[in-house]
Structures are given as structure tokens and as C-alpha cells.
XYZ file of C-alpha atoms in Angstrom:
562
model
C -19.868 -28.826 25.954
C -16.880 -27.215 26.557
C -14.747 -30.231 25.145
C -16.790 -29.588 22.091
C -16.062 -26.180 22.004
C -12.157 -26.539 22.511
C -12.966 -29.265 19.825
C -14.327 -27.010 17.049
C -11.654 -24.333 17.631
C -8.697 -26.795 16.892
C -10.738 -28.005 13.944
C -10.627 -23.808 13.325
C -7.152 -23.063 14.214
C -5.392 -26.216 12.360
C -5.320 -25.375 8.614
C -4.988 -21.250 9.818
C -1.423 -22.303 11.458
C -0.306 -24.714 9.006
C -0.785 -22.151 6.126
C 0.548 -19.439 8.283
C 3.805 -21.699 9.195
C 4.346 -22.961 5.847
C 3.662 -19.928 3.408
C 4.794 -16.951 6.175
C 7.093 -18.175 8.947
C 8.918 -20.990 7.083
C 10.217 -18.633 4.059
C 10.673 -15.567 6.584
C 12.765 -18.407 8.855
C 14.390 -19.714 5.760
C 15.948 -16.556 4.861
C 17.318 -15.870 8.103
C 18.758 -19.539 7.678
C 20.512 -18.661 4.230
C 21.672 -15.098 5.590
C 23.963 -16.811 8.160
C 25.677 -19.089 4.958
C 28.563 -17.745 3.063
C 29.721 -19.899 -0.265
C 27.287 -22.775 1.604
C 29.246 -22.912 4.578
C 27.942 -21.163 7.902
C 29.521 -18.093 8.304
C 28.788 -14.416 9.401
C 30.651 -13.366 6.136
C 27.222 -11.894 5.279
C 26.998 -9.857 7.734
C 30.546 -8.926 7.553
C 30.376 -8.041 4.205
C 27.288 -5.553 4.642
C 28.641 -3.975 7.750
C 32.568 -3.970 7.377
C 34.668 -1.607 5.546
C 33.727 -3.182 1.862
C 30.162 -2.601 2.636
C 30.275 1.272 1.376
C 27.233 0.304 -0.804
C 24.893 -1.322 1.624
C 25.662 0.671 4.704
C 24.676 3.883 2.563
C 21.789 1.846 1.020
C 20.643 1.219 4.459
C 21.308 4.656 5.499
C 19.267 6.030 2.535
C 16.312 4.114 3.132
C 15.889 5.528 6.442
C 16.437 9.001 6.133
C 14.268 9.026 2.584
C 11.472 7.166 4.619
C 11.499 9.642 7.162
C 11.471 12.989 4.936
C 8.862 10.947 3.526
C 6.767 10.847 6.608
C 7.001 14.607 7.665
C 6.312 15.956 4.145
C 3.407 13.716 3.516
C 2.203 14.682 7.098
C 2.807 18.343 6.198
C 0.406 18.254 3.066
C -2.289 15.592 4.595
C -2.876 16.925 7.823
C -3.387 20.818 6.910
C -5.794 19.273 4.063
C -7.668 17.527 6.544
C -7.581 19.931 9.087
C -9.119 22.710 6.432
C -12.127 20.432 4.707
C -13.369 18.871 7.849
C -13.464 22.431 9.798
C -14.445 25.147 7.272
C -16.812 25.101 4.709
C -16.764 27.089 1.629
C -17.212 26.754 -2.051
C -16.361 23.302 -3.772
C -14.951 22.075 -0.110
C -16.998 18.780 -0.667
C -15.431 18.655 -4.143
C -11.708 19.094 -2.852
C -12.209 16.780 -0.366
C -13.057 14.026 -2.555
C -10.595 14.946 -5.098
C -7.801 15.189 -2.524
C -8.019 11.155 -2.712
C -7.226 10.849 -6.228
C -3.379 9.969 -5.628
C -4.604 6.643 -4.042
C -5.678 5.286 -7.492
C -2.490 5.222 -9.030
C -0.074 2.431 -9.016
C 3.134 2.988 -7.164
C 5.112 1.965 -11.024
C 1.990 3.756 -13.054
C 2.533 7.248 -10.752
C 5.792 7.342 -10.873
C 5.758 6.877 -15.190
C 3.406 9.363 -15.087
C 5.567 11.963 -12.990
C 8.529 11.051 -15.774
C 6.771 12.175 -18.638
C 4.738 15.200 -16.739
C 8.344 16.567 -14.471
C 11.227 14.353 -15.769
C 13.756 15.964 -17.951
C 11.754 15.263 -21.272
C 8.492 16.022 -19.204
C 6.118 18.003 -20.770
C 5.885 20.971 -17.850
C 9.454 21.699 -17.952
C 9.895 21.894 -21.673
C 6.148 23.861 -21.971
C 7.649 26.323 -19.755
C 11.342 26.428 -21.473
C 9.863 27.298 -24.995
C 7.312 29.299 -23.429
C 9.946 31.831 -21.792
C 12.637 30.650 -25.025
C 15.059 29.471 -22.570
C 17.933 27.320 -23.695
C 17.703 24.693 -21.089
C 14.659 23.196 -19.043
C 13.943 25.035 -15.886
C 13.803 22.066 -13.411
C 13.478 18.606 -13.668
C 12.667 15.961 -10.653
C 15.077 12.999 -10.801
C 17.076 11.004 -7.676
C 16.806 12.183 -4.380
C 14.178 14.859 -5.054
C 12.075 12.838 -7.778
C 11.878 9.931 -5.359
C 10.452 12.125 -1.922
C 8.037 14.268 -4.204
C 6.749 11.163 -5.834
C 6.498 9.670 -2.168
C 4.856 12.907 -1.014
C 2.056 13.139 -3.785
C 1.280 9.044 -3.293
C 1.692 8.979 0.810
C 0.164 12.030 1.653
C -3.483 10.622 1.597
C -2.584 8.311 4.499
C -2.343 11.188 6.906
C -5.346 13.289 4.730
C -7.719 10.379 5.642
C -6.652 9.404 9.056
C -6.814 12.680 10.390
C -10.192 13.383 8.627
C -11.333 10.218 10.291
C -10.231 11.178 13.645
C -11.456 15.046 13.224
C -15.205 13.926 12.680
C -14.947 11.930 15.561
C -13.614 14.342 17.267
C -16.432 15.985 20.874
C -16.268 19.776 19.214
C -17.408 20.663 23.255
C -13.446 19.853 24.232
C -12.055 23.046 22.072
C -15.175 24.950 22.528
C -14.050 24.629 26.693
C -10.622 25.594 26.120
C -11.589 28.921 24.388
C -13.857 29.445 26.659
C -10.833 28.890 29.399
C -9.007 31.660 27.308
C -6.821 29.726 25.081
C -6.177 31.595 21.786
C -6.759 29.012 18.588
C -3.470 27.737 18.581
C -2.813 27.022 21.793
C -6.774 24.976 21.377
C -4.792 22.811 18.536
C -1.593 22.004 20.044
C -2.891 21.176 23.608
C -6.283 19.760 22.861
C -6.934 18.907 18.804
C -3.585 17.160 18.084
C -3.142 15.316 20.917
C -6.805 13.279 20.472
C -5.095 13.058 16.621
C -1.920 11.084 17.382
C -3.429 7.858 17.400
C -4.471 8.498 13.556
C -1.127 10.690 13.013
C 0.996 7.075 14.820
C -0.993 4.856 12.173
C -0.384 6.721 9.217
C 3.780 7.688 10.405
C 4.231 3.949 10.650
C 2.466 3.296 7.288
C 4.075 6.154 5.068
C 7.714 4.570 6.723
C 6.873 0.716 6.326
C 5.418 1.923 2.881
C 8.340 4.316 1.471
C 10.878 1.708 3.078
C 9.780 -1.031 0.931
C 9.359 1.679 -2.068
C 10.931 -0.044 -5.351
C 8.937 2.027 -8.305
C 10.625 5.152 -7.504
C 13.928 4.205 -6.608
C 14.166 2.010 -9.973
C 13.147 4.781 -12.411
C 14.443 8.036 -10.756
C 17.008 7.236 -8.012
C 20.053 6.841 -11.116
C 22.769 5.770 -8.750
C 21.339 6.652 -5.673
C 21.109 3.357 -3.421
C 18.112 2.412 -1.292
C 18.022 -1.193 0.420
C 15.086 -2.389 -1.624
C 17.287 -1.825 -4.167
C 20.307 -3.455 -3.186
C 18.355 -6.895 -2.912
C 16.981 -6.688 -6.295
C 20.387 -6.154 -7.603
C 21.763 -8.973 -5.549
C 19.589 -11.166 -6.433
C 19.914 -10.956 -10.354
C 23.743 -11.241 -9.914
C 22.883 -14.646 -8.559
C 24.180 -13.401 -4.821
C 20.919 -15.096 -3.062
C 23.019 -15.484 0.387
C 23.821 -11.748 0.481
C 19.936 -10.888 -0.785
C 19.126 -12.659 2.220
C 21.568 -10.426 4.406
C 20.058 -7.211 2.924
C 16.488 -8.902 3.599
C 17.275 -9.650 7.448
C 18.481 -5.997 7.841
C 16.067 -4.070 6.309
C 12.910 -6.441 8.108
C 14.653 -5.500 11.456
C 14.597 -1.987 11.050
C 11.084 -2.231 9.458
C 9.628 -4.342 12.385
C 11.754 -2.126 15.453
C 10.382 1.207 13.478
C 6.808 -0.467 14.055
C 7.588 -1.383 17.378
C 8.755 2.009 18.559
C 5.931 3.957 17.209
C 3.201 0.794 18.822
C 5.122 1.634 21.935
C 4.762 5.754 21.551
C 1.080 5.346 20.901
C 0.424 3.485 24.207
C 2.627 6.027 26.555
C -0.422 7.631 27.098
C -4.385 7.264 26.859
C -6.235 9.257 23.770
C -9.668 8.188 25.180
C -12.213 11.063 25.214
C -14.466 11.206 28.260
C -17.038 13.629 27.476
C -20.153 13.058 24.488
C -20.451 16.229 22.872
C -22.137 16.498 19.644
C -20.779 15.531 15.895
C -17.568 17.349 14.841
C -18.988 21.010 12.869
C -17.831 23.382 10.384
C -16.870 26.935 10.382
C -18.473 28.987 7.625
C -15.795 31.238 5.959
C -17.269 34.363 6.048
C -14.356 36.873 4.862
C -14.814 37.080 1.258
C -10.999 37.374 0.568
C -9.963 34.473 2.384
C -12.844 32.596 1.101
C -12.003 32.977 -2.546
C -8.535 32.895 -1.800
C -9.203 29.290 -0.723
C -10.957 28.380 -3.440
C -8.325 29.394 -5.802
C -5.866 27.195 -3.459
C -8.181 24.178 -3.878
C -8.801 24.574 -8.145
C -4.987 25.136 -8.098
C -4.651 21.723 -6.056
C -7.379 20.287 -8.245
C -4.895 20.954 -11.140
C -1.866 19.400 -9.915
C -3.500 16.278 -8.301
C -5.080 15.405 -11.368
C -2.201 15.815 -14.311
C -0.989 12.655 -13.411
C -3.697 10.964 -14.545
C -4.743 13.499 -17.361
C -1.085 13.051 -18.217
C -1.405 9.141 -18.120
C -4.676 9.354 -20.030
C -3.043 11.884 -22.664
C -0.236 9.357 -23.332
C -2.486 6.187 -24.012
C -3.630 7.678 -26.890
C -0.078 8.149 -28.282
C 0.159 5.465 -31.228
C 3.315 3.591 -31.073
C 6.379 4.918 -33.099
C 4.693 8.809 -33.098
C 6.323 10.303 -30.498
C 10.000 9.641 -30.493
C 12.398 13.083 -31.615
C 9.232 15.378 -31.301
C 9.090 17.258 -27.515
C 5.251 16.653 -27.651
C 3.108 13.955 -28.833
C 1.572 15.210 -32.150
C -0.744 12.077 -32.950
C -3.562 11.135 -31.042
C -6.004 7.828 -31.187
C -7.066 4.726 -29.879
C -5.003 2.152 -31.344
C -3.087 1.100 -28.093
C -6.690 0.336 -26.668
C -7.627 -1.431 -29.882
C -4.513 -3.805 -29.946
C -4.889 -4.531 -26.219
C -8.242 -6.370 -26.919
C -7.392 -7.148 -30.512
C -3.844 -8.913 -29.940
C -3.951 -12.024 -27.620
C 0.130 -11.094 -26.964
C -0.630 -7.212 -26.031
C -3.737 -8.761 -23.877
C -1.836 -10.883 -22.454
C -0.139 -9.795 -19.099
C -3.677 -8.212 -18.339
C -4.839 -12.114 -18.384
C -2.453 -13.241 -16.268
C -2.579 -10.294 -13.735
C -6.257 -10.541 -13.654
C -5.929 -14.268 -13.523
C -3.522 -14.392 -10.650
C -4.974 -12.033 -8.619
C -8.670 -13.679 -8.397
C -6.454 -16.990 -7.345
C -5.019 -15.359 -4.763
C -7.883 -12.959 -3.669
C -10.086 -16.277 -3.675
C -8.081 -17.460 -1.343
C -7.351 -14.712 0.882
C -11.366 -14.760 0.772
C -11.871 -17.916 2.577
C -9.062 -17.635 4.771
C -9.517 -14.591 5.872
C -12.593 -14.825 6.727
C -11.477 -18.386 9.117
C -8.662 -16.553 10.761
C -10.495 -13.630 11.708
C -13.314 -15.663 12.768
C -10.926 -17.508 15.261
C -8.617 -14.511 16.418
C -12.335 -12.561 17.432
C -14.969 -14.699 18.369
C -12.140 -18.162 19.582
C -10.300 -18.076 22.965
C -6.862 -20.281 22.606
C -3.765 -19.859 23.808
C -1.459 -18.167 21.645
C -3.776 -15.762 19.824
C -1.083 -12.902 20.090
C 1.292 -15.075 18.148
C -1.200 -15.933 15.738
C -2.006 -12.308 15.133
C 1.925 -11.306 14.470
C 1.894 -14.491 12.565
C -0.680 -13.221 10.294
C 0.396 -9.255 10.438
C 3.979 -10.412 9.602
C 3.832 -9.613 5.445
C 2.207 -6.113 6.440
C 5.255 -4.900 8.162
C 7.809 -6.912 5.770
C 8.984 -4.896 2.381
C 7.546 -5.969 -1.086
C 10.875 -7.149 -1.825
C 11.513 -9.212 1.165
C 8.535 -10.990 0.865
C 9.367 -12.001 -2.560
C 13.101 -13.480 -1.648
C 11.707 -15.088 1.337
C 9.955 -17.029 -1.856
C 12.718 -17.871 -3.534
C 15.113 -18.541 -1.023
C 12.002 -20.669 0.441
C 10.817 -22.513 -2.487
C 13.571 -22.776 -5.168
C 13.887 -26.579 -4.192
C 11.016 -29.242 -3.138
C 9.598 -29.132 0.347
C 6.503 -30.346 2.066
C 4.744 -26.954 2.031
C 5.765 -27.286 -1.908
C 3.932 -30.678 -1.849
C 7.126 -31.700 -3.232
C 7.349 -29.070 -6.264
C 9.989 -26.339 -6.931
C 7.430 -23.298 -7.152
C 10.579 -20.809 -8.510
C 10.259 -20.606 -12.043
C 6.392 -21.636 -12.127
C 3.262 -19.707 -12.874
C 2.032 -20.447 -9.069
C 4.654 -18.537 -7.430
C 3.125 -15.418 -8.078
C -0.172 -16.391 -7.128
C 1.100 -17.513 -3.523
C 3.077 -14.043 -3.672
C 0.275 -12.139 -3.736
C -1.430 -14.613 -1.433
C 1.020 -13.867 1.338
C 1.219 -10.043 0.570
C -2.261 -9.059 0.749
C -3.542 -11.602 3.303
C -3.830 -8.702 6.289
C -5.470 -6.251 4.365
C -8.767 -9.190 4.293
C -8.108 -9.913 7.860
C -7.561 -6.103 9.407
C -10.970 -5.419 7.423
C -12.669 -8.748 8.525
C -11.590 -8.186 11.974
C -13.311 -4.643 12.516
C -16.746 -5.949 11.682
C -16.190 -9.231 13.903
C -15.242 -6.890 16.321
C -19.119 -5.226 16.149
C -21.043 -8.210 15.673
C -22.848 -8.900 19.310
C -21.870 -12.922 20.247
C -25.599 -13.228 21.492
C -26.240 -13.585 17.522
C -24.874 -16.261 17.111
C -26.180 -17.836 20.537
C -29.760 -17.269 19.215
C -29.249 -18.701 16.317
C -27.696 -22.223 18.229
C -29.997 -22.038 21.173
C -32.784 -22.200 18.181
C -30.875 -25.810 16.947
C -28.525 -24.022 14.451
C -25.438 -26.408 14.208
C -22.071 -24.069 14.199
C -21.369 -24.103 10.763
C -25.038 -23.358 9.479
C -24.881 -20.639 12.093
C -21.322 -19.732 10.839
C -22.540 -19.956 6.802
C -26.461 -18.561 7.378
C -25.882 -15.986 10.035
C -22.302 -14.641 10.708
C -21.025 -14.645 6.531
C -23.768 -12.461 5.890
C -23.024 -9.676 8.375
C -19.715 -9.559 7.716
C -19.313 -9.649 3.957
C -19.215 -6.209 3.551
C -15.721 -6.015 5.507
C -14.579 -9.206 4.140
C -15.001 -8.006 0.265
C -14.110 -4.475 0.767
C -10.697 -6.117 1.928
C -10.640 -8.784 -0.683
C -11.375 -5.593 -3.531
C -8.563 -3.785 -1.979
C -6.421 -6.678 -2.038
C -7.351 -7.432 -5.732
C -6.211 -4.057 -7.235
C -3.056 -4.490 -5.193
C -2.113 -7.575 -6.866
C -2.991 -6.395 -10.352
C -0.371 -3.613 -9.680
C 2.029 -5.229 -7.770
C 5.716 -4.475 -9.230
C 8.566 -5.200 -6.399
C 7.462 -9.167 -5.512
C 6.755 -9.439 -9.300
C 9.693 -8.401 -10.727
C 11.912 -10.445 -8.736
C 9.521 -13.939 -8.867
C 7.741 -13.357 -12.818
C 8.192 -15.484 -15.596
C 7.560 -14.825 -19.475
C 4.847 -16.920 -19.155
C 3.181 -14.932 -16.336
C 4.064 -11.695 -16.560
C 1.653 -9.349 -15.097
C 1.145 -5.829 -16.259
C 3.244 -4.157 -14.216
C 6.149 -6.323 -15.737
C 4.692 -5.610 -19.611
C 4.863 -1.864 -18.090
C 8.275 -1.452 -17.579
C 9.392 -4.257 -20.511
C 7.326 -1.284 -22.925
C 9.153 1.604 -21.239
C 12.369 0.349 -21.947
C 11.349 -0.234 -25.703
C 9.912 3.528 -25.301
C 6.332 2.257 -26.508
C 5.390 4.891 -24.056
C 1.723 4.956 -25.205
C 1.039 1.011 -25.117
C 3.020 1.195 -21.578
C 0.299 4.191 -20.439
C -2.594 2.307 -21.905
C -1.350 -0.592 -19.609
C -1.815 2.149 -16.848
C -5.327 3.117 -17.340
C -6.449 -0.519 -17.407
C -4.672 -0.184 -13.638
C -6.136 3.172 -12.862
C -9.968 2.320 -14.249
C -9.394 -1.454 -11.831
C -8.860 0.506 -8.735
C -11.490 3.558 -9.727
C -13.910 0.746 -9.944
C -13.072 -1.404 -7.158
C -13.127 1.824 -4.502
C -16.326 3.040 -6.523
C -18.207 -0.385 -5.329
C -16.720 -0.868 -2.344
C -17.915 3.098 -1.162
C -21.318 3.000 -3.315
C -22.507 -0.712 -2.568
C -20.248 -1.960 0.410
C -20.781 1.319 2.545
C -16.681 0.870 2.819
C -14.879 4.441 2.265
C -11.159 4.472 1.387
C -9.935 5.417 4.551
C -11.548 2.117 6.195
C -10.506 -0.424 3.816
C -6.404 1.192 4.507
C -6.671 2.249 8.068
């Protein structure tokens, strides 16, 4: 019996590794090969290059990257956690509303948020030039651009990270731990710093490491608003379309190592000490505001916050309506109708890059599907040797950059190989496909895991001590518990691949361009509307997708990205 056992879980564990070698180690391995080759010879030129005196550019690339993805972790944490920390522990007028709306950012595209914070803050936006010919001034009065353009997009986009972790953790939180310090005489701050945040850093560690992993492999805003400010993501874009692939590879080594040791460090602060709580009080509760000027004082707060969170898409919205050629001297649109939408359906070219994104991303989500649902299966309910490395195997393109795991790709695939079947994938419509395969892979396998995790193993024991076979049991008894996990991941993983930009821009052909390509290819013929309809097609996906996946799937937001 138990040679049977052993006997199904290699029959498990063999195509999970192969595809896991072949499709993540081999191209992360390859590039680490090609970094350490200079002019084809081996060399530690590379390395040379980016760290010795010439290397002005990358070392201040490098430099950038961190210090932007840290700002970018303390001022999302500064907006998120005060939001949380004010709807889940006082109630007052529209709080349900402003809760749900503080979400909103999450539906935009990394590329389609920051086009819409162009045209609402840039220097043509529309805010600063209302505001200049309101007040007749003779210049605008701000405008977001470079350093500041790129951490305010970051904050508007990363902030719901921390706003739904620490929600998460808050309602979980036994209410009977503060209520004992005030009781011990500790005034309400003192309750918050030595009792509330501490049982909050697990959530506050989580979202830290994902605003950094997230704003270090940031490529939308750095592209349209950094001007000739240098980030690494950057650098191995630009590398790579100067035809420098052994220095793209450099850039890629350096900027996965500080990814991975900035995951590493904050795994490691997380564990120093045990966040466990002890007692079982009842569910977290709500303060009722009861001073009428603070009460409507936060009200006005949230309508103003309603306001701000939502011109980006108004703004978006507004602009899809602009017909092409309308809006080009004028400050504001002055034409208004649906002809973008019209030619989008009407116009197989417009339509297009949303065929192929849609395409694409059901190839890949179908497969991320089924083998997501395998691996999890084996690294839950299957005891083997090795399951740690299979899990870092598998977690390996969450803590890589966008753009690193689209040159592991190239450097990996741009000649035949056995994982190729023989085939140089570079250049093809299938690279993309596999790109998105690889990228969105642990987002279907953190998801799957969690409900594994629940499901009781005397289930399945029933079911074979009734005659079940495994796989009947597996297909008639175990798939249906967990599909709600496995297809809030795969929905999540879906409207990530329809907007994907920085692994698309560097692997994307003419012949599958997505829409995040036909975005930027309309921006720079300033078809601003057609590029904004493009958006909504993007925004109405993911609306839809996190609609079904609360509504139907019993999934909220904050599970399918925790």
C-alpha cells in the first residue's frame, strides 16, 4: 500500500518538476549563464561594467529602484493602514460605502492608471490647467512628472495592499485584548502601539514585501513619467532593444538578488517573534461616532476621498469618448461620442490586440488551471522529499520582476532546446502565452493552496474506503471543494495577463500584440481616445472578474492577493 502510494505521488510530482525545471529554473539558470559571458567569451566584464567606474547609469538605476520602492512602501502604508484602521473601528455615515470604494485603485492596470494620471495631473492634465484658467494664471500650478509622478502613482495603486491586509487582520482581531489594556490604564495610544499593531505586522510584513517586490519590478510608471530618471527595470528594457542581451542579463541577476534578499529579510523579521493570539474573545466591533463635528467632518473626508479615487477612472471613461483627431491644440476635449467603441467591434484591426490578449490569456490561464490545481494537490495533501524546493520552485516568478521574467525568455528560448521541443519560441505567437504562463502560475497555486489547506484528509479516506479509486476521488470529490479557490486564482490571473505591459513589451510581436502594446503604440500616435477606450475594455475585465469571483465564488479581493 504504501509502495502504491509513493507510486501515485511520483506519477503526481513528475510532469509538476519537469514543467517547473524547464519553463522556471532553466530560463532563470540560463540567464545567470549568459550574465557571466562578455562578447561570448566567459568573463565578469558584466559585472564589471555595472559596478565599476563606467557603470554611473546602472549603479544609480539600481540605487533608484530601491529607494523609490521603499518611499513606496511607507507612503502606501501611511494611506492604507489609517483607512483600514478608521472603517473597520468606527462607524458612521457611508463607512460601508468608503470602504468598498477605497478598493477601486485595484481595477486599474498598472499602464491604464498611470495614462489616466497623465491626462488628469500631467502637464496638459486637465486639473492643473482647470485650475490655471480658473485663477487666470500664466503657467499651470503643478504638474506630477519623474520622481514625484512615479511614487504618487505607486501610492494611489499600492496603497490597497496595506488597506486590505490590515482590514483582514483587524476583523480578526479578540477586541477583549485592547479592552484589557484600558482597563490596565493604558491611554488609546499606548493600546495601539503595544497591543493593536503588533498582532498587525504579520499583514503589515505581507503587504511591505508586496508593495517593494511590486514597485521594484514597476515599468508603467517609470516609462511614461520618469523622463531621464533611471530605475533598473528600466535599464534592462533599454539594454535589451540595443541588442546588449549579455548586459540585460547582468541587470536581471542584480535586480532578482536584491528582490529575493528583500523577501528574505522581511520572511526572516516576521518569524523573530510569535503573533499568535491566545485568548477567544468575540468578533472585532465598531465604535459609533457620536460627536456630531467629527462625525460629519469624516464624512466630508470620505466624499472628498470618494472624489479623488474615482477621477481616474471618470477621467479614463471621459477620454474614450474623445473621437480621434478632436482633441489635439484644444486644452479640453470639446467632442464627445462613441465612435472609439464602435470601431473597436466594427474594425477587425482596432479589435484586434483585444483578440489576441483575450486569446492568450485563456491559453495560459487554462493551463495554470490544471496545473495548479496538480501542484497544489501534491505540495498539501503529498509527503516527498523536497517539497520546500518545490514550493520556491513554484513561488520563484512571484518574487522575480515583470521584466526579468520576460529576458529569462529570451535569453532562454531564442534558439531550439528540448523544453522548446526543438522550436525557437522568440519571435512566435507562443512566447507570450508561456509568459504569462510562468508569471501568473502562483497566484492559482497560493489560492489553491489555502482551501487544500481546509479540506479535512478523512474526505477523501471516505470516499476510498467506500471503493473510490484516487483519481475518481481526486475528480468527484476533492475538484469540487476546491474550485472556488482554484478559479478565483485562475480569474485573477486572467485579468493580469490581459493587462500585462513589462513581459509584453519586451517578448510581443505585430502579430500578437496585446492591448497593452496597442495602448501605448496609440499614445504615441496621440489617438488618446482609442488608447482610453482600450482601457475601459481593461477596467470593465477586471470589474467583472472581482464582481464574480466576490458575488458567486465567495472570494473577496483581499483573498485572491493576500
Amino acid at each position: 500500500m504504501l509502495n502504491a502510494e509513493k507510486k501515485k505521488t511520483l506519477l503526481l510530482l513528475i510532469p509538476v518538476i519537469l514543467i517547473l525545471i524547464g519553463y522556471v529554473l532553466y530560463p532563470t539558470l540560463r540567464t545567470a549563464y549568459e550574465s557571466f559571458f562578455h562578447n561570448g567569451v566567459p568573463s565578469l566584464q558584466n559585472y564589471e561594467d555595472f559596478f565599476g567606474s563606467k557603470a554611473k547609469a546602472n549603479l544609480q538605476a539600481l540605487w533608484n529602484s530601491v529607494w523609490i520602492s521603499l518611499l513606496s512602501v511607507l507612503f502606501s502604508a501611511l494611506i492604507g493602514v489609517p483607512l483600514a484602521y478608521i472603517f473597520n473601528r468606527y462607524e458612521f455615515p457611508g463607512r460601508r460605502f468608503f470602504s468598498n470604494i477605497a478598493i477601486m485603485p485595484i481595477v486599474l492596470p498598472s499602464l491604464v492608471g498611470v495614462m489616466a494620471f497623465m491626462f488628469l495631473y500631467g502637464e496638459a492634465g486637465l486639473i492643473p490647467n482647470a485650475i490655471k484658467d480658473l485663477l487666470n494664471l500664466s503657467e499651470v500650478p503643478f504638474k506630477i512628472g519623474g520622481i514625484s509622478g512615479i511614487l504618487i502613482v505607486h501610492a494611489y495603486t499600492m496603497y490597497p495592499y496595506f488597506y486590505m491586509t490590515t482590514a483582514s487582520a483587524l476583523s480578526n482581531l479578540d477586541p477583549s485584548l485592547e479592552e484589557a489594556a484600558s482597563n490596565l490604564g493604558a491611554n488609546r495610544f499606548k493600546v495601539f502601539w503595544q497591543v493593536t499593531f503588533p498582532l498587525l505586522t504579520p499583514g503589515l510584513v505581507a503587504a511591505s514585501l508586496l508593495v517593494f517586490m511590486v514597485s521594484m519590478a514597476s515599468f508603467s510608471a517609470p516609462f511614461l513619467l520618469a523622463g531621464g530618471f533611471r530605475v533598473l527595470s528600466l535599464q534592462i528594457y533599454f539594454s535589451k532593444i540595443n541588442g546588449d542581451l549579455e548586459m540585460a542579463a547582468t541587470q536581471s541577476v542584480i535586480l532578482s538578488i536584491v528582490s529575493i534578499v528583500f523577501l528574505l529579510f522581511m520572511r526572516w523579521y516576521q518569524g523573530r517573534k510569535d503573533y499568535r493570539m491566545a485568548s477567544k474573545g468575540i468578533g472585532a466591533h465598531r465604535s459609533e461616532v457620536s460627536n456630531p463635528l467629527l462625525k460629519w467632518t469624516m464624512v466630508t473626508l470620505g466624499v472628498f476621498a470618494v472624489v479623488i479615487l474615482l477621477l481616474p477612472h471618470a477621467t479614463l471613461l471621459i477620454l474614450s469618448l474623445v473621437p480621434e483627431g478632436t482633441w489635439t491644440w484644444q486644452t479640453y476635449p470639446t467632442a464627445f461620442n462613441l465612435e472609439n467603441y464602435t470601431m473597436l467591434f466594427d474594425t477587425p484591426y482596432i479589435w484586434e490586440p483585444v483578440r489576441n490578449s483575450l486569446i492568450m490569456a485563456f491559453i495560459a490561464c487554462l493551463g495554470v488551471f490544471v496545473f495548479g490545481i496538480f501542484t497544489s494537490y501534491a505540495l498539501v495533501k503529498r509527503k516527498f522529499i523536497g517539497k520546500n524546493l518545490l514550493d520556491i520552485l513554484v513561488m520563484i516568478p512571484w518574487a522575480l520582476p515583470a521584466t526579468v521574467v520576460g529576458m529569462n525568455l529570451i535569453l532562454a528560448f531564442n534558439s531550439p532546446n528540448p523544453f522548446s521541443f526543438g522550436q525557437i519560441l522568440v519571435g512566435t505567437f507562443w512566447i507570450l502565452p508561456l509568459a504569462y504562463f510562468i508569471r501568473f502560475l502562483p497566484l492559482v497555486v497560493r489560492s489553491t493552496n489555502a482551501v487544500l489547506e481546509q479540506l479535512d484528509d478523512s474526505i477523501e479516506e471516505a470516499a476510498q474506503n467506500l471503493g473510490a479509486k484516487w483519481f475518481y476521488t481526486f475528480r468527484k470529490v476533492v475538484i469540487p471543494i476546491i474550485m472556488p479557490g482554484v478559479l478565483s486564482g485562475t480569474l485573477l490571473a486572467f485579468v493580469q495577463a490581459v493587462g500585462e505591459f513589462p513581459t509584453s513589451v519586451l517578448l510581443y510581436t505585430i502579430g500578437n500584440r496585446p492591448i497593452s502594446i496597442e495602448i501605448m503604440n496609440q499614445l504615441r500616435m496621440f489617438n488618446i481616445g482609442q488608447a482610453a477606450a482600450y482601457g475601459m475594455i481593461q477596467v470593465a475585465l477586471i470589474a467583472v472578474v472581482m464582481f464574480i469571483s466576490s458575488r458567486f465564488l465567495g472570494v473577496k479581493a483581499e483573498k485572491s492577493l493576500g
